[in-house]
Short mmCIF file of C-alpha atoms in Angstrom, two decimals:
data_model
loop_
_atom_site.label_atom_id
_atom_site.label_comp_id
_atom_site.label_asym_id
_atom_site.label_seq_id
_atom_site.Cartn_x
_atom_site.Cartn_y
_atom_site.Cartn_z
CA UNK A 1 -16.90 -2.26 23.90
CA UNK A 2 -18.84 0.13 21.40
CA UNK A 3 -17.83 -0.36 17.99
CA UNK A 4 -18.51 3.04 15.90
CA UNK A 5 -18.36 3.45 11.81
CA UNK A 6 -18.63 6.26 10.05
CA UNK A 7 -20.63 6.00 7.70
CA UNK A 8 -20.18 8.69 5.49
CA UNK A 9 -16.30 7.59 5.05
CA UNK A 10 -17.11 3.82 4.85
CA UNK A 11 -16.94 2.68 1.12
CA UNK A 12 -17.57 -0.78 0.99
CA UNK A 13 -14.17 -2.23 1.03
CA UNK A 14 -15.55 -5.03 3.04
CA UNK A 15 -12.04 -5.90 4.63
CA UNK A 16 -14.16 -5.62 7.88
CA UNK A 17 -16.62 -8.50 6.78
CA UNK A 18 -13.40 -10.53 6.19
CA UNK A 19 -11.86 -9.89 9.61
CA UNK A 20 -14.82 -9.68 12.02
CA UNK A 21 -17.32 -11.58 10.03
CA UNK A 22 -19.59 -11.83 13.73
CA UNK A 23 -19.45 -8.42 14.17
CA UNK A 24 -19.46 -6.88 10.11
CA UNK A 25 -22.03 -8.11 7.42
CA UNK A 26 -23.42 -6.76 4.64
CA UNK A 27 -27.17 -6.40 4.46
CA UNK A 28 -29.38 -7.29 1.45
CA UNK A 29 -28.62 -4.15 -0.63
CA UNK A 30 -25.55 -4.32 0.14
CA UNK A 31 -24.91 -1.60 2.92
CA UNK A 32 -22.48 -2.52 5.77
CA UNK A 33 -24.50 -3.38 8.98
CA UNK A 34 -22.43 -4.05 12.37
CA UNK A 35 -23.21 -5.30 15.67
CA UNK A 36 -22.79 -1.91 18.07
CA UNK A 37 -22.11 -3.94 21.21
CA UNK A 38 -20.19 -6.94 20.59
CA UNK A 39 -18.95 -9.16 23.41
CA UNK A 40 -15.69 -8.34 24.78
CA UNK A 41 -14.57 -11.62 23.60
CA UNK A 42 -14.62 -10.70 20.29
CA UNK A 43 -12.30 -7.51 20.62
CA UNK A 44 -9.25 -8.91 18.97
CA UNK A 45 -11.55 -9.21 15.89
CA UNK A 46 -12.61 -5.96 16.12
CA UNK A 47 -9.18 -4.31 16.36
CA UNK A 48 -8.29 -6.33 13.15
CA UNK A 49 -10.92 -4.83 11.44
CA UNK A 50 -10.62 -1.47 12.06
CA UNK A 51 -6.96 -1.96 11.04
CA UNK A 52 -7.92 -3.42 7.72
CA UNK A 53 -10.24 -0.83 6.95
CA UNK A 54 -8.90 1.38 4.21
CA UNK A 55 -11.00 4.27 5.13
CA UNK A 56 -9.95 4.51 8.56
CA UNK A 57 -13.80 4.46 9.37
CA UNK A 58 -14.08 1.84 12.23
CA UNK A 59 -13.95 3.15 15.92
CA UNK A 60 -13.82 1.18 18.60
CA UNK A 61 -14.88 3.21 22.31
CA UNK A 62 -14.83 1.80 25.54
CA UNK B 1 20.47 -4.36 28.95
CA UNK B 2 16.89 -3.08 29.08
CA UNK B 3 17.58 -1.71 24.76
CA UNK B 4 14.25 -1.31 22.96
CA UNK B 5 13.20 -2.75 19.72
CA UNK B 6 14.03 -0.10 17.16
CA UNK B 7 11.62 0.17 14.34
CA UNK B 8 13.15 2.19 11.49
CA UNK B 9 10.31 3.99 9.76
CA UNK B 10 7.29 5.26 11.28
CA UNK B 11 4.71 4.87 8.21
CA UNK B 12 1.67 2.49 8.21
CA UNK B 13 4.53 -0.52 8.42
CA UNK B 14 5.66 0.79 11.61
CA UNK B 15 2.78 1.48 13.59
CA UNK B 16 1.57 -1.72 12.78
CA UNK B 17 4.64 -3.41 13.80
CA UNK B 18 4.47 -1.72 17.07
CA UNK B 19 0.96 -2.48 17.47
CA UNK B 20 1.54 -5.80 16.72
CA UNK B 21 4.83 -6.29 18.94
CA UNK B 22 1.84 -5.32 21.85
CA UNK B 23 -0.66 -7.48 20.66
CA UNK B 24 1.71 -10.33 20.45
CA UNK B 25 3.05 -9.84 23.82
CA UNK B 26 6.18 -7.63 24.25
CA UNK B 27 5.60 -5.44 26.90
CA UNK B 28 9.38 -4.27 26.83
CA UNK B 29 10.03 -0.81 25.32
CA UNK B 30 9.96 0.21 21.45
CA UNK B 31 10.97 3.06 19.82
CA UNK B 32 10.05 4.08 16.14
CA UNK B 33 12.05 6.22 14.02
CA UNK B 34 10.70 7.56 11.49
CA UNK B 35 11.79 10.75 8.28
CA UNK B 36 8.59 12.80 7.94
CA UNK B 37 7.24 14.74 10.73
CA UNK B 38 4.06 13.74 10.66
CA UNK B 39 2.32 10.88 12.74
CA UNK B 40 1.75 7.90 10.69
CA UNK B 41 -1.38 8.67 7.90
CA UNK B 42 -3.13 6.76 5.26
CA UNK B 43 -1.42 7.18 2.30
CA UNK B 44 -4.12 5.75 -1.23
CA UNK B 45 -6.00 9.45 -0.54
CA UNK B 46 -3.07 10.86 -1.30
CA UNK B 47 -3.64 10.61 -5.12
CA UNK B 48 -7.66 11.37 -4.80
CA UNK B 49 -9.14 12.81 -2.34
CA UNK B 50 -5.92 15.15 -0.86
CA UNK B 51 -5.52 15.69 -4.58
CA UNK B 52 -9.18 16.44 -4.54
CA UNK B 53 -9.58 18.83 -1.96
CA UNK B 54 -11.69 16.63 0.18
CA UNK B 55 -9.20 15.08 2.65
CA UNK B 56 -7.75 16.83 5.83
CA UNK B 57 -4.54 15.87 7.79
CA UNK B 58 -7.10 14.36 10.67
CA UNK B 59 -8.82 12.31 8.64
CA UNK B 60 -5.57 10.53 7.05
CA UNK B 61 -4.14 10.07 10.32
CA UNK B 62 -4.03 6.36 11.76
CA UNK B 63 -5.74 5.93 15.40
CA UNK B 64 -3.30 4.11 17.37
CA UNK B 65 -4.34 1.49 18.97
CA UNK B 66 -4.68 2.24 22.89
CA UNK B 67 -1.30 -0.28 24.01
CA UNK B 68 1.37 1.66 21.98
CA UNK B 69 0.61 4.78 23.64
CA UNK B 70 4.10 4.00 25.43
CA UNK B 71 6.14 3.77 22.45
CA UNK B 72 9.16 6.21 22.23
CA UNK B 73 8.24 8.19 18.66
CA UNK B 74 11.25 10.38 17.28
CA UNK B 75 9.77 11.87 14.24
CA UNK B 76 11.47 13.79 12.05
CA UNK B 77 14.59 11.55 12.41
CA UNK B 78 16.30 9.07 9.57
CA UNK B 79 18.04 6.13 10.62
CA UNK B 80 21.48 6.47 8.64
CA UNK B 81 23.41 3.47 9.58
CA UNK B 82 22.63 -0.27 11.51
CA UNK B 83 25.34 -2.32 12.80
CA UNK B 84 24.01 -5.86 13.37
CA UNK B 85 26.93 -7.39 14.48
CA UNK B 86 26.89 -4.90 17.86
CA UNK B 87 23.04 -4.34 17.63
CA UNK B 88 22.75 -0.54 16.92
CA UNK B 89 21.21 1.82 14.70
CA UNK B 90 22.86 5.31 13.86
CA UNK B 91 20.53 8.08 13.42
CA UNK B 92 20.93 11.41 11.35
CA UNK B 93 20.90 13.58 14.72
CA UNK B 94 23.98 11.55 15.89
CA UNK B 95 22.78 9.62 18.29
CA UNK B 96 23.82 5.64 18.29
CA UNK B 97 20.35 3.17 19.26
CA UNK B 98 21.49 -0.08 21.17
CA UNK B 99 18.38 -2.21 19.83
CA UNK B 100 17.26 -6.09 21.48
CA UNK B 101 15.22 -6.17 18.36
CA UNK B 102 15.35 -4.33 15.04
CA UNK B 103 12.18 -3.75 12.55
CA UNK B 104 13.29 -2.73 9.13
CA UNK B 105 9.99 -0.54 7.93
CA UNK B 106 11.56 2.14 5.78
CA UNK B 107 9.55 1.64 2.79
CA UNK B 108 9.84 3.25 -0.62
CA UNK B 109 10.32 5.97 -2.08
CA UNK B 110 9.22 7.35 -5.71
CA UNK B 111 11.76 6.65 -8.54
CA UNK B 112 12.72 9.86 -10.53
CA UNK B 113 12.92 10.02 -14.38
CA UNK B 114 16.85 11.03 -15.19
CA UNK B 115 16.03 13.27 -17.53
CA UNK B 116 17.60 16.70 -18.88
CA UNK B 117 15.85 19.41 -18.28
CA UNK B 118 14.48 21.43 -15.32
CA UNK B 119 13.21 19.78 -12.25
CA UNK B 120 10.37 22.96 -10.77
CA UNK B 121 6.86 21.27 -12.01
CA UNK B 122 7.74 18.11 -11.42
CA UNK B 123 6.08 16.18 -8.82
CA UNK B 124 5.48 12.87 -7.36
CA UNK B 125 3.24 11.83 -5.11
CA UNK B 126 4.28 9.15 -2.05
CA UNK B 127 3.74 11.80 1.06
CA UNK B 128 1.30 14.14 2.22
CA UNK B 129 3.84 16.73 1.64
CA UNK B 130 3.84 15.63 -2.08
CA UNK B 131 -0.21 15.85 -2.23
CA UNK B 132 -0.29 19.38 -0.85
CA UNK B 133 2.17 20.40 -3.31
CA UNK B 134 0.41 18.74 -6.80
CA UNK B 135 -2.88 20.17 -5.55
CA UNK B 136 -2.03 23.48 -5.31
CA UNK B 137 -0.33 23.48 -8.98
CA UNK B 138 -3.69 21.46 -10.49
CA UNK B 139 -5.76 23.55 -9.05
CA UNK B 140 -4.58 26.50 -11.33
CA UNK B 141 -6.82 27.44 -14.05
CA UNK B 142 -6.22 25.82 -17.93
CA UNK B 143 -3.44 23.61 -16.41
CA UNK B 144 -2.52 21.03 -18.97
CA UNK B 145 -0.69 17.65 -16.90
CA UNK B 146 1.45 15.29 -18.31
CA UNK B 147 1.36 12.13 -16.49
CA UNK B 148 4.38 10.12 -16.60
CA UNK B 149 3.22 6.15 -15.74
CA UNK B 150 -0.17 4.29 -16.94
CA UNK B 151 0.63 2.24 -13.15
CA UNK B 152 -2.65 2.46 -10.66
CA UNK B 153 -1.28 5.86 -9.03
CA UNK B 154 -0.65 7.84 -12.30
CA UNK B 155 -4.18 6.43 -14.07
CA UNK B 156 -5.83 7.43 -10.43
CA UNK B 157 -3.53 10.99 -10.15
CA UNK B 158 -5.07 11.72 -14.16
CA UNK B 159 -8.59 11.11 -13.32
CA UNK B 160 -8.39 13.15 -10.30
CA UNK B 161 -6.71 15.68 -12.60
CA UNK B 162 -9.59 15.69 -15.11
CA UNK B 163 -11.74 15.72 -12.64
CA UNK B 164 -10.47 19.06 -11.01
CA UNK B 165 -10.97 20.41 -14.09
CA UNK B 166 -7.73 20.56 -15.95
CA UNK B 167 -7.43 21.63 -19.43
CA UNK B 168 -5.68 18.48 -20.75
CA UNK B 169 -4.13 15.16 -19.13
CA UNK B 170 -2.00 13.26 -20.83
CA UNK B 171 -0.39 9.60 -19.68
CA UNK B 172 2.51 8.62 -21.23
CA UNK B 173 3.67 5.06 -20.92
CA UNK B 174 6.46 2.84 -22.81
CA UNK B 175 3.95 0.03 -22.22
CA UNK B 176 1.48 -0.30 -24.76
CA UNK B 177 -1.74 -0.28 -22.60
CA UNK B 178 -2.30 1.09 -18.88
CA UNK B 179 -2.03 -1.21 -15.88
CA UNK B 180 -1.10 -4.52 -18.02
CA UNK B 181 1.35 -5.51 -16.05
CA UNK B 182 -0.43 -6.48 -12.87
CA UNK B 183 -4.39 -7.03 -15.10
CA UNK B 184 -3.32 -8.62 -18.27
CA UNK B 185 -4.51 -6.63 -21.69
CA UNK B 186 -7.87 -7.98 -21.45
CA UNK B 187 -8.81 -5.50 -18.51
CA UNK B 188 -6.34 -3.04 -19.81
CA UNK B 189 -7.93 -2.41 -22.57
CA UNK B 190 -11.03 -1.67 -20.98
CA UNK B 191 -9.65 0.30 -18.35
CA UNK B 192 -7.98 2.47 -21.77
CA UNK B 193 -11.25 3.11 -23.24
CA UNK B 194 -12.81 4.07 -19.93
CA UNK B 195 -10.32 6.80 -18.97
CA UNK B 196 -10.17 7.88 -22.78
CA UNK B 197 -14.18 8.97 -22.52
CA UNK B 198 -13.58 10.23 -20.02
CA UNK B 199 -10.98 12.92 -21.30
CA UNK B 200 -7.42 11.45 -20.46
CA UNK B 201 -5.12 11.17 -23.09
CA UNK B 202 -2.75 8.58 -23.85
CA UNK B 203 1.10 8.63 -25.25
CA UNK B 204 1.74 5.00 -25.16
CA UNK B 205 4.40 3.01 -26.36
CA UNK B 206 6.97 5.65 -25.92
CA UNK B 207 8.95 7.06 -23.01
CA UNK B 208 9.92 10.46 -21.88
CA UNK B 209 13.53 11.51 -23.44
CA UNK B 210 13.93 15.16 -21.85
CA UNK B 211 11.64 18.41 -20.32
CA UNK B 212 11.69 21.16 -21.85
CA UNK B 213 11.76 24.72 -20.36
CA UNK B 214 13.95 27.12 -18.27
CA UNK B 215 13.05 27.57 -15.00
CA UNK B 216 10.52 25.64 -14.79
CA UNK B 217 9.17 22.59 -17.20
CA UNK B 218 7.16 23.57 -20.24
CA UNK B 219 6.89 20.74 -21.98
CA UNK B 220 7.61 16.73 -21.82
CA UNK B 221 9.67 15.79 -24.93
CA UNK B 222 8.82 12.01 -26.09
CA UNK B 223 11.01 9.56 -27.78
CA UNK B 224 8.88 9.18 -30.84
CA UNK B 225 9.91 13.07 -31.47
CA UNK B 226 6.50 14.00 -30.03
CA UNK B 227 6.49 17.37 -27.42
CA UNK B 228 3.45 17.35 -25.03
CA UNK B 229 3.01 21.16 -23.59
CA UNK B 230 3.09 20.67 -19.52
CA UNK B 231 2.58 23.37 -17.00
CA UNK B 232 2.75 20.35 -14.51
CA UNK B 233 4.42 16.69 -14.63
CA UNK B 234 3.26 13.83 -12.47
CA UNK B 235 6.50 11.11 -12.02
CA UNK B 236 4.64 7.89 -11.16
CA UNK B 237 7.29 5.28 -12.43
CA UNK B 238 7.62 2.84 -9.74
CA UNK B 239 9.32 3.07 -6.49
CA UNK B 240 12.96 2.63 -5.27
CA UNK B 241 13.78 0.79 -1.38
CA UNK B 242 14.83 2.74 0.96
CA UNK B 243 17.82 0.36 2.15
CA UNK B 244 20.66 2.75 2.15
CA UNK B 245 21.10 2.52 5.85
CA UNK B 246 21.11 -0.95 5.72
CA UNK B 247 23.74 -1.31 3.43
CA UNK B 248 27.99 -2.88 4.87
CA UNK B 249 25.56 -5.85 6.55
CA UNK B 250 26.76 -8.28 3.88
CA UNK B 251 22.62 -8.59 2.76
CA UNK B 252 20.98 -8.55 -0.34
CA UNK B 253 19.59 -5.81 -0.84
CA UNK B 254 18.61 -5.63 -4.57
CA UNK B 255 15.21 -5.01 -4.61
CA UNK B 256 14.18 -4.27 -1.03
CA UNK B 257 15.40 -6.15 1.94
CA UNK B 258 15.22 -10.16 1.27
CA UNK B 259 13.77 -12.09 4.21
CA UNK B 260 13.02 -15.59 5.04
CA UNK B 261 9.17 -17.40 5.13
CA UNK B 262 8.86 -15.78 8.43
CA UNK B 263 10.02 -12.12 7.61
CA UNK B 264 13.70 -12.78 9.27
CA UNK B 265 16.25 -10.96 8.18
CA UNK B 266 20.00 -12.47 7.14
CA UNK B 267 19.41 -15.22 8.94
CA UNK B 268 19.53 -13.14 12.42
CA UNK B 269 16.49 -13.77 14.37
CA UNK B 270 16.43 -10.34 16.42
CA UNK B 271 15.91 -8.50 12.76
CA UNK B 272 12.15 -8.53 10.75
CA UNK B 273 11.32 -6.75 7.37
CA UNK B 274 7.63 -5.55 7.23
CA UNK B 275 5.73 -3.70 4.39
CA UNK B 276 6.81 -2.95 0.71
CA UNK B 277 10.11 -2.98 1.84
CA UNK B 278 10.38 -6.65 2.61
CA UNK B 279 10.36 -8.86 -0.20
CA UNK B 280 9.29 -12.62 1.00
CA UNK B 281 8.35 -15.60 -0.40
CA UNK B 282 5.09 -16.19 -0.22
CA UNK B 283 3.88 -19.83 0.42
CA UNK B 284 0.81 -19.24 -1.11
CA UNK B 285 2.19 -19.56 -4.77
CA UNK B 286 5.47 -20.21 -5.83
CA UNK B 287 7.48 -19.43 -2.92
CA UNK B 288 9.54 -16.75 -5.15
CA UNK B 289 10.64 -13.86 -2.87
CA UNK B 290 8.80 -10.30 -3.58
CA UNK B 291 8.25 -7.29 -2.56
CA UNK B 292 4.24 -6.03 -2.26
CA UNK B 293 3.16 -2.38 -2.65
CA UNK B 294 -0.52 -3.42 -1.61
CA UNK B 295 -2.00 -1.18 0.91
CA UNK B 296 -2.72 -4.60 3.18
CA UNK B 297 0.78 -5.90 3.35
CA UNK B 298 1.96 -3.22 6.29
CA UNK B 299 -0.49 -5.14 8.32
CA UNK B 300 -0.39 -8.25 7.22
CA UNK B 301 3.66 -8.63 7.16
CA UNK B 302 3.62 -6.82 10.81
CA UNK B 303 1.01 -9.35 12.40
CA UNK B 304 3.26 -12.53 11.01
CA UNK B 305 6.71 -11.07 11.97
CA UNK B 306 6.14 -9.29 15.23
CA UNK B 307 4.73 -12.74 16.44
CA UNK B 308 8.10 -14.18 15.28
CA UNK B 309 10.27 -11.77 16.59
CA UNK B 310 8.50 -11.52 20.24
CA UNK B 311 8.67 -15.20 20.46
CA UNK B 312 12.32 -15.37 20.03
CA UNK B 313 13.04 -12.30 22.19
CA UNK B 314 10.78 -14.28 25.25
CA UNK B 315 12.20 -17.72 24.36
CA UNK B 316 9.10 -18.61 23.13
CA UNK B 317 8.06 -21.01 20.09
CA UNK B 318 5.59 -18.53 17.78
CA UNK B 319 4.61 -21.76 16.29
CA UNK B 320 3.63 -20.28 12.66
CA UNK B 321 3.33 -21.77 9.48
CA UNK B 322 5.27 -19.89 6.82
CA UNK B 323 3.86 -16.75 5.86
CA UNK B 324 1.17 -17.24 3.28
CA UNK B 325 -1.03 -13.59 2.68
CA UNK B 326 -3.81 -13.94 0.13
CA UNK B 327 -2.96 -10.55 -2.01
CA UNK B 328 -5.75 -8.22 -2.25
CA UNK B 329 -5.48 -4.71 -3.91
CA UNK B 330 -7.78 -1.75 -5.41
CA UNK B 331 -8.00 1.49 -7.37
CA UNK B 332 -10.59 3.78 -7.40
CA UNK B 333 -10.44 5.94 -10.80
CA UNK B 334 -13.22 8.34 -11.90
CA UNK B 335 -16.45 6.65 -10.60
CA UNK B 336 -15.20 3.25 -11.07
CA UNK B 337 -13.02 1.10 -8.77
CA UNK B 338 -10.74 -1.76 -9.43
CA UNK B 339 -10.89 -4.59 -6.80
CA UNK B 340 -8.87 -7.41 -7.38
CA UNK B 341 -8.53 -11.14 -4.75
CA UNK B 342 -5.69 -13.29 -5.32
CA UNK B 343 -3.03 -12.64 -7.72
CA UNK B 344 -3.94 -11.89 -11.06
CA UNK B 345 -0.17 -11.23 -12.47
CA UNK B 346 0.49 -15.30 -12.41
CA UNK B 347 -2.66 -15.83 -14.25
CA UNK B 348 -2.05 -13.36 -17.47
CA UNK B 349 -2.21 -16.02 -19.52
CA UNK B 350 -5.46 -17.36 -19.05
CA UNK B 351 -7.63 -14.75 -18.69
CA UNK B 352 -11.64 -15.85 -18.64
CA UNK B 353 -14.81 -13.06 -17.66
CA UNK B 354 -16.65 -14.92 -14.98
CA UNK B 355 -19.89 -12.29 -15.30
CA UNK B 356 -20.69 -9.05 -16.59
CA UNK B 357 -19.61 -7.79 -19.47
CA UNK B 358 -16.45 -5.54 -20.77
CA UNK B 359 -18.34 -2.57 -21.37
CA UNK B 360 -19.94 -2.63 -18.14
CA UNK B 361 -19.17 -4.30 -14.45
CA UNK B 362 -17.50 -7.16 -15.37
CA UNK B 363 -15.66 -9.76 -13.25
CA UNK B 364 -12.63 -11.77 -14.42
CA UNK B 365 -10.87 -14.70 -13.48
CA UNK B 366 -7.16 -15.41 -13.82
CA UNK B 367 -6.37 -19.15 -14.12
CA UNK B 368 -2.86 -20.87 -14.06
CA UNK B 369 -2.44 -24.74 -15.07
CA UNK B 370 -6.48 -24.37 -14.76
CA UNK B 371 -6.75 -23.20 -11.65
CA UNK B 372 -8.34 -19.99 -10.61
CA UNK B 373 -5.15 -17.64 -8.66
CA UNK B 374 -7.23 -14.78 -8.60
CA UNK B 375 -9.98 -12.52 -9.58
CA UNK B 376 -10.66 -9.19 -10.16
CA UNK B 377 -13.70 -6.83 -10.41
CA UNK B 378 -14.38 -3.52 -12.56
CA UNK B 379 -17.24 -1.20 -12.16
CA UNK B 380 -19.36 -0.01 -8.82
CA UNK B 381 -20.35 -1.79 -5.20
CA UNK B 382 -22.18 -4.89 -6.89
CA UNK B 383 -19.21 -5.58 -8.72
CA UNK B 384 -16.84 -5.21 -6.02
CA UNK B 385 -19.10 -7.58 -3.51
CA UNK B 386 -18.74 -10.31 -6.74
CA UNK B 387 -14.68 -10.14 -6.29
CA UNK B 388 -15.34 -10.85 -2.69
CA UNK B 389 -17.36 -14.24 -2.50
CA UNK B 390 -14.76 -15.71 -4.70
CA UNK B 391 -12.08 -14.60 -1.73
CA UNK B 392 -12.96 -18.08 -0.09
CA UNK B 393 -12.18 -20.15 -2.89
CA UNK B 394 -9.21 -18.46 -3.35
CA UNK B 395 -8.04 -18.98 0.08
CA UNK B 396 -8.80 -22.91 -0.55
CA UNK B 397 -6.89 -22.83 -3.44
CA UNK B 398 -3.67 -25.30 -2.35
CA UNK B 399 0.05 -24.06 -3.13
CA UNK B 400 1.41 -23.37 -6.33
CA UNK B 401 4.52 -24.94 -5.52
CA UNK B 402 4.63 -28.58 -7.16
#
């Protein structure tokens, strides 16, 4: 599982953070950082946050 | 019988719900019915970006998730009728659905101002229909706009307004400040004095009596004998539930479709509300059953009630506690956005800053019987990230209900 987020659309919302908080994080300033390869395990997680994401901006390829 | 669950609307509330049904376990067939002929799309960049210019139809539209790409979709098509005594839904083309389950999703739809006076300039703006329509009449040159509602989509629809360059924007509100109703007047105020330097007029305290023009409206006549010139009107003045179809079901109906702690419906367990059309108690405060218009509910109503309704279709015991969402909401207006935790409204009262200042970010804290219910921030990114780390506390926070 590839998780995929487009940057230019992501806002900050940090629903994401809230939903997947192993895969979502914000850095130090404040930017959104994500792990790209999270383990399959955590897929449910990941579908929840791209759901909550009010931009749309999460992508998750197989 | 192999029938299908029927969800009636295909917006945000239905996808989810048939997302949800998946992810919860039914594997049996689902069909969504839904008015507008487009695929399910976000809707808040309807009143900014679309508006804007800076939105297409592909990036609006939801990504389905892979497991629904079974479901039956008829687009285009309005449930009229539901029968739920023989378990069918009538739809507009004249067909009759037999239904095993039935998702009521329909949503809302924008309230119209009965006014005199002629209806061409007049817009509102719940469908992407809508926001192709108010663009291309703001994007005229010297347009003056009379906004009618100071709620988050009429402040948001005026600064997009000023921002595309129109000649004047007006809001015009009975209330006497913009927005108090769900931020209390301390933020209100604020939020007042930010849109006012930034060019938006305000007609509070009064309401709109009539329009003024022939065929097409001119002007926006106000009950304290005032006449605002309008080459285009923006209705934002709440929303009305689509229930008609549901109606001769012996339900209550009066604001939205009233449900049980787990979303049921009438007491039948083969029939869930989700989205703003459901109004639940929420066991998180006082239990008092309301509808949402939060752009989270769709999701977070469909994840609760699918669960119930797939476990009683299988037999199964969903095993849920009543549902309980923490509210969480947001407005972006000029270059500032709104981000609220909690719920604010029940804490009007007792209204404290927790950091920053009015003039600048600032984050407040709503308090009932001393407690903190919810919080909201105003300004850029920092302020937003403040809201957020007091979500857990707010989450902690034990019911309201004595």
């Amino acid at each position: 599982m590839q998780v995929v987020v487009d940057m230019n659309k992501c806002q900050d919302h940090g629903q994401c953070v809230f939903a997947a908080p192993d895969v979502f994080r914000f850095d130090d300033e404040g930017r959104l950082a994500h792990v790209a390869a999270p383990d399959e395990s955590l897929r449910a997680e990941v579908e929840e946050a791209a759901d909550v994401c009010p931009l749309q901006a999460i992508r998750i390829e197989d | 019988m192999n029938a299908p669950i029927v969800v009636a609307g295909a917006a945000m509330a239905g996808l989810r719900a048939a997302e949800q049904l998946r992810a919860a376990g039914w594997t049996g067939p689902i069909t969504l019915v839904g008015s507008e002929p487009h695929m399910p799309y976000n809707r808040p960049p309807l009143s900014k970006e679309v508006l804007a210019g800076k939105a297409s139809f592909d990036s609006l539209a939801f990504r389905p998730r892979p497991d629904v790409h079974d479901v039956r979709w008829r687009l285009g098509t309005t449930v009229v009728r539901a029968d739920l005594d023989r378990q069918v839904v009538e739809l507009d083309d004249g067909e009759t659905l037999p239904y095993r389950g039935l998702v009521v999703a329909t949503g809302m739809r924008p309230r119209r101002l009965p006014c005199p006076g002629p209806v061409p300039g007049r817009h509102t703006v719940r469908t992407l229909d809508d926001a192709r329509g108010l663009r291309e009449a703001l994007t005229r040159p010297g347009v003056r706009v009379v906004v009618v509602g100071a709620g988050f989509i009429g402040c948001e629809v005026a600064a997009t307004a000023i921002a595309l360059g129109a000649a004047e924007v007006t809001v015009v509100d009975p209330m006497p400040l913009p927005m108090a109703g769900p931020l209390g007047e301390l933020l209100a105020g604020a939020l007042l004095g930010r849109h006012e330097q930034r060019g938006i007029r305000f007609a509070l305290g009064t309401g709109v009596t009539a329009f003024h023009g022939d065929d097409r409206v001119t002007g926006v006549a106000l009950a304290d004998g005032r006449v605002l010139a309008a080459d285009v009107v923006v209705e934002s003045v709440g929303s009305a539930a689509n229930t008609e179809w549901f109606e001769g079901n012996g339900l209550d109906l009066s604001d939205g479709v009233l449900t049980d702690e787990h979303l049921r419906v009438g007491g039948r367990p083969e029939v869930i509300a989700v989205g703003d059309v459901a109004r639940f108690p929420n066991a998180r405060y006082d239990g008092v059953p309301r509808r949402v218009e939060h752009w989270s509910i769709p999701t977070d109503t469909a994840k609760h009630a699918a669960k119930v309704l797939t476990a009683h279709l299988t037999g199964t015991d969903a095993g849920l506690a009543p549902f309980a969402p923490l509210p969480t909401f947001w407005s972006d207006q000029h270059d500032f956005r709104l981000q609220s935790f909690g719920a604010p409204a029940l804490g009007k009262d007792d209204v404290r800053v927790l950091d920053g200042d009015l003039d600048g970010d600032v984050l407040v804290g709503y308090h009932h019987a001393d407690r903190l219910v919810g919080v909201v921030a105003l300004g850029g990114r920092a302020a937003a990230a403040a809201a957020a780390r007091y979500r857990a506390e707010l989450l902690k926070q034990p019911s309201l209900i004595a």
